Short mmCIF file of C-alpha atoms and ligand atoms in Angstrom, two decimals:
data_model
loop_
_atom_site.label_atom_id
_atom_site.label_comp_id
_atom_site.label_asym_id
_atom_site.label_seq_id
_atom_site.Cartn_x
_atom_site.Cartn_y
_atom_site.Cartn_z
CA UNK A 1 24.60 0.46 10.84
CA UNK A 2 21.09 -0.75 10.35
CA UNK A 3 19.80 -3.79 12.30
CA UNK A 4 19.47 -5.62 9.07
CA UNK A 5 23.18 -5.04 8.44
CA UNK A 6 23.99 -6.72 11.70
CA UNK A 7 22.28 -9.96 10.93
CA UNK A 8 24.36 -13.07 10.29
CA UNK A 9 22.62 -16.15 8.84
CA UNK A 10 23.91 -19.71 9.41
CA UNK A 11 25.10 -21.45 6.30
CA UNK A 12 22.40 -24.07 6.79
CA UNK A 13 19.77 -21.55 5.70
CA UNK A 14 19.46 -22.31 1.99
CA UNK A 15 18.83 -20.16 -1.02
CA UNK A 16 20.70 -17.01 -0.32
CA UNK A 17 24.31 -15.66 -0.62
CA UNK A 18 26.29 -13.76 2.05
CA UNK A 19 27.01 -10.07 1.56
CA UNK A 20 29.07 -7.56 3.45
CA UNK A 21 26.05 -6.36 5.32
CA UNK A 22 24.52 -9.79 5.80
CA UNK A 23 27.52 -12.08 6.44
CA UNK A 24 27.11 -15.91 6.72
CA UNK A 25 28.03 -17.83 9.76
CA UNK A 26 30.22 -20.82 9.08
CA UNK A 27 32.32 -23.20 11.17
CA UNK A 28 35.44 -20.90 10.95
CA UNK A 29 33.61 -17.60 11.55
CA UNK A 30 31.67 -15.25 9.31
CA UNK A 31 31.99 -15.05 5.57
CA UNK A 32 31.90 -11.39 4.30
CA UNK A 33 31.29 -11.00 0.62
CA UNK A 34 31.66 -7.81 -1.36
CA UNK A 35 30.00 -7.20 -4.72
CA UNK A 36 32.03 -5.09 -7.17
CA UNK A 37 29.92 -2.61 -9.13
CA UNK A 38 29.55 -3.14 -12.86
CA UNK A 39 32.10 -5.93 -12.82
CA UNK A 40 35.04 -3.92 -11.58
CA UNK A 41 36.98 -3.23 -8.36
CA UNK A 42 39.58 -0.61 -8.12
CA UNK A 43 43.16 -1.42 -7.16
CA UNK A 44 42.62 0.73 -3.94
CA UNK A 45 39.60 -1.37 -3.01
CA UNK A 46 41.36 -4.57 -3.52
CA UNK A 47 44.29 -3.37 -1.28
CA UNK A 48 41.60 -2.30 1.41
CA UNK A 49 39.96 -5.74 1.33
CA UNK A 50 43.32 -7.54 1.65
CA UNK A 51 44.02 -5.36 4.65
CA UNK A 52 40.63 -6.43 6.22
CA UNK A 53 41.29 -10.11 5.37
CA UNK A 54 44.71 -9.93 6.97
CA UNK A 55 43.64 -8.05 10.09
CA UNK A 56 40.27 -9.56 10.72
CA UNK A 57 39.93 -12.67 8.65
CA UNK A 58 41.89 -15.94 7.91
CA UNK A 59 44.25 -14.12 5.56
CA UNK A 60 42.63 -15.51 2.37
CA UNK A 61 40.39 -13.98 -0.32
CA UNK A 62 38.07 -16.13 -2.49
CA UNK A 63 36.84 -15.20 -5.93
CA UNK A 64 33.35 -16.52 -6.26
CA UNK A 65 31.24 -17.97 -9.12
CA UNK A 66 29.16 -14.75 -9.03
CA UNK A 67 32.19 -12.63 -9.63
CA UNK A 68 32.35 -11.41 -6.07
CA UNK A 69 35.26 -11.35 -3.62
CA UNK A 70 34.92 -12.81 -0.10
CA UNK A 71 36.82 -12.95 3.19
CA UNK A 72 36.33 -15.67 5.74
CA UNK A 73 37.00 -16.34 9.41
CA UNK A 74 35.63 -12.98 10.59
CA UNK A 75 34.70 -12.81 14.23
CA UNK A 76 31.37 -11.14 14.88
CA UNK A 77 32.92 -8.70 17.38
CA UNK A 78 35.09 -7.40 14.55
CA UNK A 79 32.19 -6.60 12.20
CA UNK A 80 31.97 -2.91 13.07
CA UNK A 81 35.63 -2.40 12.17
CA UNK A 82 35.21 -4.52 8.96
CA UNK A 83 32.19 -2.47 7.97
CA UNK A 84 33.91 0.80 8.62
CA UNK A 85 36.97 -0.25 6.46
CA UNK A 86 34.82 -1.54 3.58
CA UNK A 87 32.57 1.44 3.77
CA UNK A 88 35.65 3.78 3.61
CA UNK A 89 36.79 1.96 0.54
CA UNK A 90 33.34 2.36 -1.16
CA UNK A 91 32.56 -1.35 -0.99
CA UNK A 92 29.29 -1.18 0.90
CA UNK A 93 25.80 -0.71 -0.26
CA UNK A 94 23.28 1.64 1.45
CA UNK A 95 21.42 -1.32 2.95
CA UNK A 96 21.31 -5.09 2.94
CA UNK A 97 18.39 -5.33 0.50
CA UNK A 98 20.29 -3.39 -2.11
CA UNK A 99 23.31 -5.47 -1.68
CA UNK A 100 21.40 -8.69 -1.91
CA UNK A 101 19.47 -7.93 -5.05
CA UNK A 102 22.57 -6.44 -6.86
CA UNK A 103 23.39 -9.86 -8.33
CA UNK A 104 24.79 -8.91 -11.73
CA UNK A 105 27.63 -10.30 -13.77
CA UNK A 106 29.16 -8.30 -16.51
CA UNK A 107 31.38 -9.17 -19.47
CA UNK A 108 34.82 -8.77 -17.94
CA UNK A 109 36.33 -7.10 -21.01
CA UNK A 110 33.43 -4.64 -21.48
CA UNK A 111 34.62 -1.43 -23.11
CA UNK A 112 38.11 -2.78 -24.15
CA UNK A 113 37.03 -5.88 -26.08
CA UNK A 114 37.76 -5.21 -29.78
CA UNK A 115 35.17 -7.96 -30.75
CA UNK A 116 32.28 -6.81 -28.53
CA UNK A 117 29.11 -5.58 -30.16
CA UNK A 118 28.67 -2.82 -27.71
CA UNK A 119 30.05 -1.66 -24.31
CA UNK A 120 27.31 -2.94 -21.89
CA UNK A 121 28.65 -1.26 -18.82
CA UNK A 122 26.06 1.63 -18.98
CA UNK A 123 23.32 -1.10 -19.06
CA UNK A 124 24.88 -2.91 -16.11
CA UNK A 125 25.12 0.42 -14.28
CA UNK A 126 21.43 1.27 -14.89
CA UNK A 127 20.32 -2.26 -13.94
CA UNK A 128 22.23 -2.18 -10.64
CA UNK A 129 20.69 1.20 -9.84
CA UNK A 130 17.16 -0.02 -10.70
CA UNK A 131 17.58 -3.10 -8.57
CA UNK A 132 18.86 -1.19 -5.54
CA UNK A 133 16.25 1.54 -5.90
CA UNK A 134 13.08 -0.52 -6.28
CA UNK A 135 11.75 -2.07 -3.06
CA UNK A 136 9.37 -4.21 -5.24
CA UNK A 137 12.45 -6.14 -6.44
CA UNK A 138 13.98 -6.73 -3.08
CA UNK A 139 11.94 -9.83 -2.57
CA UNK A 140 13.57 -11.57 -5.50
CA UNK A 141 15.11 -14.97 -4.41
CA UNK A 142 18.54 -14.53 -2.85
CA UNK A 143 20.31 -16.26 -5.74
CA UNK A 144 18.26 -14.59 -8.57
CA UNK A 145 20.92 -13.29 -10.92
CA UNK A 146 21.41 -11.20 -14.08
CA UNK A 147 24.05 -11.38 -16.75
CA UNK A 148 24.98 -8.51 -19.03
CA UNK A 149 27.13 -9.63 -21.96
CA UNK A 150 28.51 -7.42 -24.68
CA UNK A 151 28.70 -10.26 -27.21
CA UNK A 152 32.46 -10.31 -27.40
CA UNK A 153 35.47 -12.60 -26.56
CA UNK A 154 34.60 -13.77 -23.10
CA UNK A 155 30.91 -14.49 -23.35
CA UNK A 156 28.61 -15.23 -20.43
CA UNK A 157 26.37 -17.83 -22.22
CA UNK A 158 27.81 -20.59 -20.00
CA UNK A 159 27.20 -18.88 -16.76
CA UNK A 160 23.97 -19.18 -14.74
CA UNK A 161 21.58 -16.24 -14.85
CA UNK A 162 17.84 -15.87 -14.47
CA UNK A 163 17.57 -12.90 -16.75
CA UNK A 164 20.14 -12.26 -19.46
CA UNK A 165 21.11 -9.35 -21.53
CA UNK A 166 23.22 -10.00 -24.69
CA UNK A 167 24.30 -7.46 -27.27
CA UNK A 168 23.43 -8.58 -30.71
CA UNK A 169 23.80 -6.97 -34.15
CA UNK A 170 21.49 -7.43 -37.08
CA UNK A 171 20.95 -5.37 -40.22
CA UNK A 172 23.47 -2.84 -39.17
CA UNK A 173 21.66 -2.24 -35.89
CA UNK A 174 22.86 -3.04 -32.33
CA UNK A 175 20.20 -4.33 -29.92
CA UNK A 176 19.96 -6.12 -26.65
CA UNK A 177 18.58 -9.74 -26.65
CA UNK A 178 16.71 -10.39 -23.44
CA UNK A 179 16.57 -14.04 -22.30
CA UNK A 180 15.70 -16.13 -19.42
CA UNK A 181 17.04 -19.46 -18.16
CA UNK A 182 14.54 -22.28 -18.11
CA UNK A 183 15.00 -25.91 -17.26
CA UNK A 184 15.74 -26.62 -21.05
CA UNK A 185 18.26 -23.86 -21.32
CA UNK A 186 18.22 -20.15 -22.17
CA UNK A 187 15.08 -18.91 -23.98
CA UNK A 188 15.77 -15.59 -25.84
CA UNK A 189 12.52 -13.60 -25.81
CA UNK A 190 12.98 -10.48 -27.78
CA UNK A 191 15.60 -7.88 -29.05
CA UNK A 192 15.22 -4.39 -27.71
CA UNK A 193 16.95 -1.03 -28.16
CA UNK A 194 19.71 -0.44 -25.65
CA UNK A 195 17.70 2.19 -23.80
CA UNK A 196 14.67 -0.05 -23.40
CA UNK A 197 16.41 -3.21 -22.08
CA UNK A 198 16.68 -2.35 -18.39
CA UNK A 199 13.04 -1.27 -18.19
CA UNK A 200 11.86 -4.47 -19.82
CA UNK A 201 14.01 -6.61 -17.51
CA UNK A 202 12.65 -4.80 -14.55
CA UNK A 203 9.12 -5.53 -15.78
CA UNK A 204 10.03 -9.14 -16.13
CA UNK A 205 11.47 -9.33 -12.62
CA UNK A 206 8.49 -7.54 -11.02
CA UNK A 207 6.17 -9.99 -12.78
CA UNK A 208 8.23 -12.91 -11.42
CA UNK A 209 8.09 -11.47 -7.91
CA UNK A 210 4.23 -11.54 -7.83
CA UNK A 211 3.79 -14.91 -9.49
CA UNK A 212 2.32 -17.60 -7.27
CA UNK A 213 5.32 -20.04 -6.75
CA UNK A 214 7.26 -21.94 -4.15
CA UNK A 215 9.62 -20.05 -1.83
CA UNK A 216 13.09 -19.57 -3.46
CA UNK A 217 11.77 -20.68 -6.83
CA UNK A 218 13.69 -19.31 -9.80
CA UNK A 219 12.53 -18.71 -13.43
CA UNK A 220 13.86 -22.20 -14.38
CA UNK A 221 11.41 -23.76 -11.80
CA UNK A 222 8.26 -22.25 -13.41
CA UNK A 223 5.81 -24.45 -15.26
CA UNK A 224 4.76 -23.51 -18.84
CA UNK A 225 1.57 -21.67 -17.79
CA UNK A 226 3.49 -19.63 -15.25
CA UNK A 227 6.12 -18.88 -17.82
CA UNK A 228 3.56 -17.65 -20.32
CA UNK A 229 2.13 -15.42 -17.76
CA UNK A 230 5.65 -14.13 -16.90
CA UNK A 231 6.46 -13.21 -20.39
CA UNK A 232 3.17 -11.44 -20.97
CA UNK A 233 4.83 -8.73 -18.78
CA UNK A 234 6.89 -7.91 -21.87
CA UNK A 235 3.76 -7.36 -23.97
CA UNK A 236 5.51 -9.16 -26.88
CA UNK A 237 4.06 -11.78 -29.26
CA UNK A 238 5.36 -14.70 -27.35
CA UNK A 239 7.67 -15.91 -30.03
CA UNK A 240 11.24 -17.11 -29.40
CA UNK A 241 14.31 -15.81 -31.11
CA UNK A 242 17.20 -17.86 -32.23
CA UNK A 243 20.60 -17.41 -30.66
CA UNK A 244 23.21 -20.14 -30.45
CA UNK A 245 25.18 -20.26 -27.20
CA UNK A 246 28.90 -19.75 -27.46
CA UNK A 247 31.16 -21.77 -25.34
CA UNK A 248 34.45 -20.28 -24.24
CA UNK A 249 37.18 -22.70 -23.29
CA UNK A 250 38.67 -22.18 -19.83
CA UNK A 251 42.14 -21.94 -21.33
CA UNK A 252 41.07 -18.96 -23.42
CA UNK A 253 40.37 -16.95 -20.29
CA UNK A 254 43.81 -16.52 -18.90
CA UNK A 255 46.98 -15.15 -20.06
CA UNK A 256 47.49 -12.20 -22.48
CA UNK A 257 44.41 -11.11 -24.52
CA UNK A 258 44.56 -8.43 -27.13
CA UNK A 259 42.24 -5.55 -26.24
CA UNK A 260 41.50 -2.26 -27.93
CA UNK A 261 44.44 -0.25 -29.31
CA UNK A 262 47.74 -1.26 -27.80
CA UNK A 263 46.05 -2.39 -24.59
CA UNK A 264 46.45 -5.90 -23.36
CA UNK A 265 44.06 -7.56 -20.78
CA UNK A 266 46.04 -9.88 -18.51
CA UNK A 267 43.88 -12.74 -17.25
CA UNK A 268 45.10 -13.88 -13.80
CA UNK A 269 43.49 -17.06 -12.57
CA UNK A 270 43.20 -17.90 -8.83
CA UNK A 271 43.70 -21.58 -8.35
CA UNK A 272 40.32 -22.97 -7.28
CA UNK A 273 39.27 -19.39 -6.59
CA UNK A 274 41.49 -18.78 -3.62
CA UNK A 275 44.38 -16.29 -3.02
CA UNK A 276 46.22 -15.19 0.16
CA UNK A 277 45.47 -11.64 0.95
CA UNK A 278 49.31 -11.04 0.87
CA UNK A 279 49.57 -12.40 -2.74
CA UNK A 280 46.53 -10.39 -3.99
CA UNK A 281 47.88 -7.18 -2.36
CA UNK A 282 51.18 -7.77 -3.99
CA UNK A 283 49.56 -8.37 -7.48
CA UNK A 284 47.37 -5.27 -7.04
CA UNK A 285 50.40 -3.13 -6.12
CA UNK A 286 52.36 -4.45 -9.16
CA UNK A 287 49.33 -3.85 -11.39
CA UNK A 288 49.09 -0.24 -10.03
CA UNK A 289 52.79 0.27 -10.95
CA UNK A 290 51.69 -0.67 -14.52
CA UNK A 291 48.99 1.98 -14.64
CA UNK A 292 46.17 -0.43 -13.80
CA UNK A 293 43.45 1.32 -11.83
CA UNK A 294 40.94 -1.51 -11.49
CA UNK A 295 40.57 -5.20 -11.82
CA UNK A 296 37.67 -6.67 -13.79
CA UNK A 297 36.08 -9.59 -12.12
CA UNK A 298 34.61 -12.72 -13.76
CA UNK A 299 32.45 -15.69 -12.69
CA UNK A 300 35.26 -18.05 -13.60
CA UNK A 301 37.65 -16.85 -10.83
CA UNK A 302 40.00 -14.93 -13.10
CA UNK A 303 40.79 -11.24 -12.52
CA UNK A 304 41.58 -9.14 -15.58
CA UNK A 305 43.91 -6.17 -15.61
CA UNK A 306 44.00 -3.88 -18.54
CA UNK A 307 47.51 -2.69 -19.10
CA UNK A 308 48.77 -0.22 -21.70
CA UNK A 309 51.28 -2.32 -23.60
CA UNK A 310 52.75 -5.77 -24.05
CA UNK A 311 55.82 -5.12 -21.97
CA UNK A 312 53.75 -4.24 -19.02
CA UNK A 313 51.46 -7.20 -19.58
CA UNK A 314 54.34 -9.63 -19.65
CA UNK A 315 55.81 -8.09 -16.55
CA UNK A 316 52.52 -8.31 -14.60
CA UNK A 317 51.83 -11.85 -15.86
CA UNK A 318 55.26 -13.02 -14.88
CA UNK A 319 55.02 -11.61 -11.33
CA UNK A 320 51.60 -13.28 -10.92
CA UNK A 321 52.89 -16.59 -12.07
CA UNK A 322 55.74 -16.31 -9.56
CA UNK A 323 53.13 -15.98 -6.89
CA UNK A 324 51.09 -19.02 -7.90
CA UNK A 325 48.41 -17.50 -10.14
CA UNK A 326 47.29 -19.21 -13.34
CA UNK A 327 48.63 -17.04 -16.18
CA UNK A 328 49.26 -19.71 -18.90
CA UNK A 329 46.38 -21.10 -21.02
CA UNK A 330 47.93 -24.49 -20.95
CA UNK A 331 47.78 -24.77 -17.10
CA UNK A 332 45.43 -27.55 -16.33
CA UNK A 333 44.38 -26.05 -12.99
CA UNK A 334 42.27 -23.49 -14.94
CA UNK A 335 40.08 -26.38 -16.17
CA UNK A 336 39.39 -27.75 -12.67
CA UNK A 337 36.86 -26.47 -10.12
CA UNK A 338 37.19 -27.62 -6.55
CA UNK A 339 35.27 -26.46 -3.49
CA UNK A 340 37.14 -25.80 -0.19
CA UNK A 341 36.42 -29.43 0.93
CA UNK A 342 37.74 -30.79 4.14
CA UNK A 343 38.60 -29.44 6.62
CA UNK A 344 37.33 -26.10 5.74
CA UNK A 345 33.73 -27.20 5.05
CA UNK A 346 31.95 -29.30 7.66
CA UNK A 347 29.90 -31.03 5.03
CA UNK A 348 32.91 -32.27 3.11
CA UNK A 349 34.00 -35.94 3.00
CA UNK A 350 37.43 -35.37 1.50
CA UNK A 351 40.31 -33.04 0.78
CA UNK A 352 39.06 -31.76 -2.53
CA UNK A 353 41.88 -29.36 -3.37
CA UNK A 354 44.61 -31.90 -2.85
CA UNK A 355 42.69 -34.33 -5.15
CA UNK A 356 42.20 -31.58 -7.79
CA UNK A 357 45.95 -30.86 -7.75
CA UNK A 358 46.69 -34.48 -8.29
CA UNK A 359 44.15 -34.66 -11.15
CA UNK A 360 45.90 -31.53 -12.63
CA UNK A 361 49.13 -33.38 -12.54
CA UNK A 362 47.59 -36.24 -14.50
CA UNK A 363 46.14 -34.07 -17.33
CA UNK A 364 45.52 -34.57 -20.13
CA UNK A 365 43.15 -37.36 -19.10
CA UNK A 366 41.06 -39.19 -21.83
CA UNK A 367 37.95 -37.26 -22.72
CA UNK A 368 38.48 -34.62 -20.00
CA UNK A 369 38.56 -31.03 -20.77
CA UNK A 370 36.75 -29.82 -17.65
CA UNK A 371 36.74 -31.39 -14.16
CA UNK A 372 35.17 -30.73 -10.86
CA UNK A 373 36.13 -32.11 -7.43
CA UNK A 374 33.44 -31.67 -4.85
CA UNK A 375 33.47 -32.37 -1.13
CA UNK A 376 29.80 -33.44 -1.26
CA UNK A 377 26.82 -33.75 -3.67
CA UNK A 378 25.95 -30.05 -3.24
CA UNK A 379 28.58 -29.11 -5.82
CA UNK A 380 29.12 -25.47 -4.57
CA UNK A 381 32.17 -24.95 -6.93
CA UNK A 382 30.35 -25.69 -10.16
CA UNK A 383 26.63 -26.07 -11.05
CA UNK A 384 27.28 -26.81 -14.77
CA UNK A 385 28.24 -30.31 -15.80
CA UNK A 386 31.85 -31.14 -16.25
CA UNK A 387 33.50 -33.97 -18.25
CA UNK A 388 34.81 -35.54 -15.02
CA UNK A 389 33.39 -35.06 -11.59
CA UNK A 390 34.77 -36.54 -8.33
CA UNK A 391 32.50 -36.37 -5.42
CA UNK A 392 33.79 -37.20 -2.02
CA UNK A 393 31.75 -39.56 0.05
CA UNK A 394 32.34 -41.84 3.07
CA UNK A 395 33.77 -44.61 0.77
CA UNK A 396 36.03 -42.45 -1.33
CA UNK A 397 35.39 -40.43 -4.50
CA UNK A 398 32.37 -41.21 -6.68
CA UNK A 399 33.31 -40.79 -10.30
CA UNK A 400 30.73 -39.03 -12.61
CA UNK A 401 31.27 -38.57 -16.25
CA UNK A 402 29.57 -35.63 -18.11
CA UNK A 403 27.37 -34.61 -15.12
CA UNK A 404 27.32 -32.64 -11.89
CA UNK A 405 28.08 -33.38 -8.29
CA UNK A 406 24.47 -34.45 -7.89
CA UNK A 407 24.64 -37.05 -10.66
CA UNK A 408 24.81 -40.69 -9.43
CA UNK A 409 28.36 -41.94 -9.72
CA UNK A 410 29.16 -44.83 -12.05
CA UNK A 411 32.39 -45.88 -10.17
CA UNK A 412 34.21 -45.18 -6.91
CA UNK A 413 37.82 -44.60 -6.12
CA UNK A 414 39.56 -44.50 -2.74
CA UNK A 415 41.69 -41.28 -2.24
CA UNK A 416 44.83 -43.57 -1.98
CA UNK A 417 44.03 -44.96 -5.39
CA UNK A 418 43.69 -41.64 -7.33
CA UNK A 419 46.68 -42.62 -9.43
CA UNK A 420 44.56 -45.30 -11.00
CA UNK A 421 42.15 -42.70 -12.38
CA UNK A 422 43.63 -42.55 -15.97
CA UNK A 423 43.28 -46.35 -16.25
CA UNK A 424 39.82 -46.27 -14.93
CA UNK A 425 38.80 -43.55 -17.47
CA UNK A 426 40.41 -45.42 -20.31
CA UNK A 427 38.42 -48.45 -19.26
CA UNK A 428 35.25 -46.46 -20.04
CA UNK A 429 34.07 -45.70 -16.44
S1 SF4 B 1 30.13 -28.76 -2.12
FE1 SF4 B 1 32.03 -28.45 -0.95
S2 SF4 B 1 31.80 -26.45 -0.01
FE2 SF4 B 1 29.80 -27.05 -0.75
S3 SF4 B 1 28.87 -27.86 1.04
FE3 SF4 B 1 29.72 -29.61 -0.03
S4 SF4 B 1 31.76 -29.89 0.80
FE4 SF4 B 1 31.03 -27.91 1.43
#
């Protein structure tokens, strides 16, 4: 194992994400995060990860907002064994740079979505390969991310990405729209042939690397003149293209989804992104019994299993529900994000997940179709705005409407008074 692979960074160092080769030190040990390739992780890999979490971690597996899976509570002494197990399962990159830069989210139903414009997995694979192979891109900021969206049912427009690929169809031709996220939202720059898209995105990323800018700056942090200079790397005419973002409701993401042919995609949500390794291993084994070879991962903490027919889908979904996963679109848990909170996170001022479960029990709440409970203003669980945000502070929960965890609250609520939330919202807070 390389010296780089042996490094563990403290959580206080900002602007990077943990990996398997570069774990993050937290209060309860190391976080080791694995990045599935092209948005999929095989059933065998999931079982191997569950084994590592049980043997060396705290027995839990988290699904992250970047569609990764992570285990926590690893002791540094156990890292060689953890790495050996993950490597044996094909879950390790060649080196820590390749792992860090391979920050790509992919349409979770790519290739089986009857409404997609094209299967974008070959593009995602080529992009991941280019990122891992090009040292010039390894100095991209740690959180610099890409999204590759086939233009079908479960779109990625609402997820954060620095550079976006989106399949589009016009005049009978399939192309890839290339976009970047700016402070005003996504700017779609051009439409390219499928075989040109990765090369163009790499040109854009390389141009970003050499731009003078603040450390850890992202594309959204560039001023207009830097942005103009960035897009000149594409050699296009500088015009923007129109593309309306498509919002997907959280409830449309779980349950049984018709896929190609007789196939059904079963969306299995992990409440607040967390499952026990025991539960996940059981679900993986059950999925394997129904001819599922891999799970598709998503940035909204739902795993998808493509099963051959409806009977198998109902059976898998029913088992998952028995073990506490979210399988029903009407389950309010799926519309609520909550970080680990106290006591898991030392920065937290409250028990976020207990509060989130109480909010779920109160749903529907007036004017609330999305909610976020955060242990502090950092807002790790959700960066987009939500209809209702509760931010734990020393005096209780700050209440934010239509904002993020960093928005100034317009009311406060003691944890013991959470039952008053519906009345507070009705009063217009
Ligand atoms: S948002 Fe939650 S997980 Fe993130 S630092 Fe604050 S308390 Fe910790």
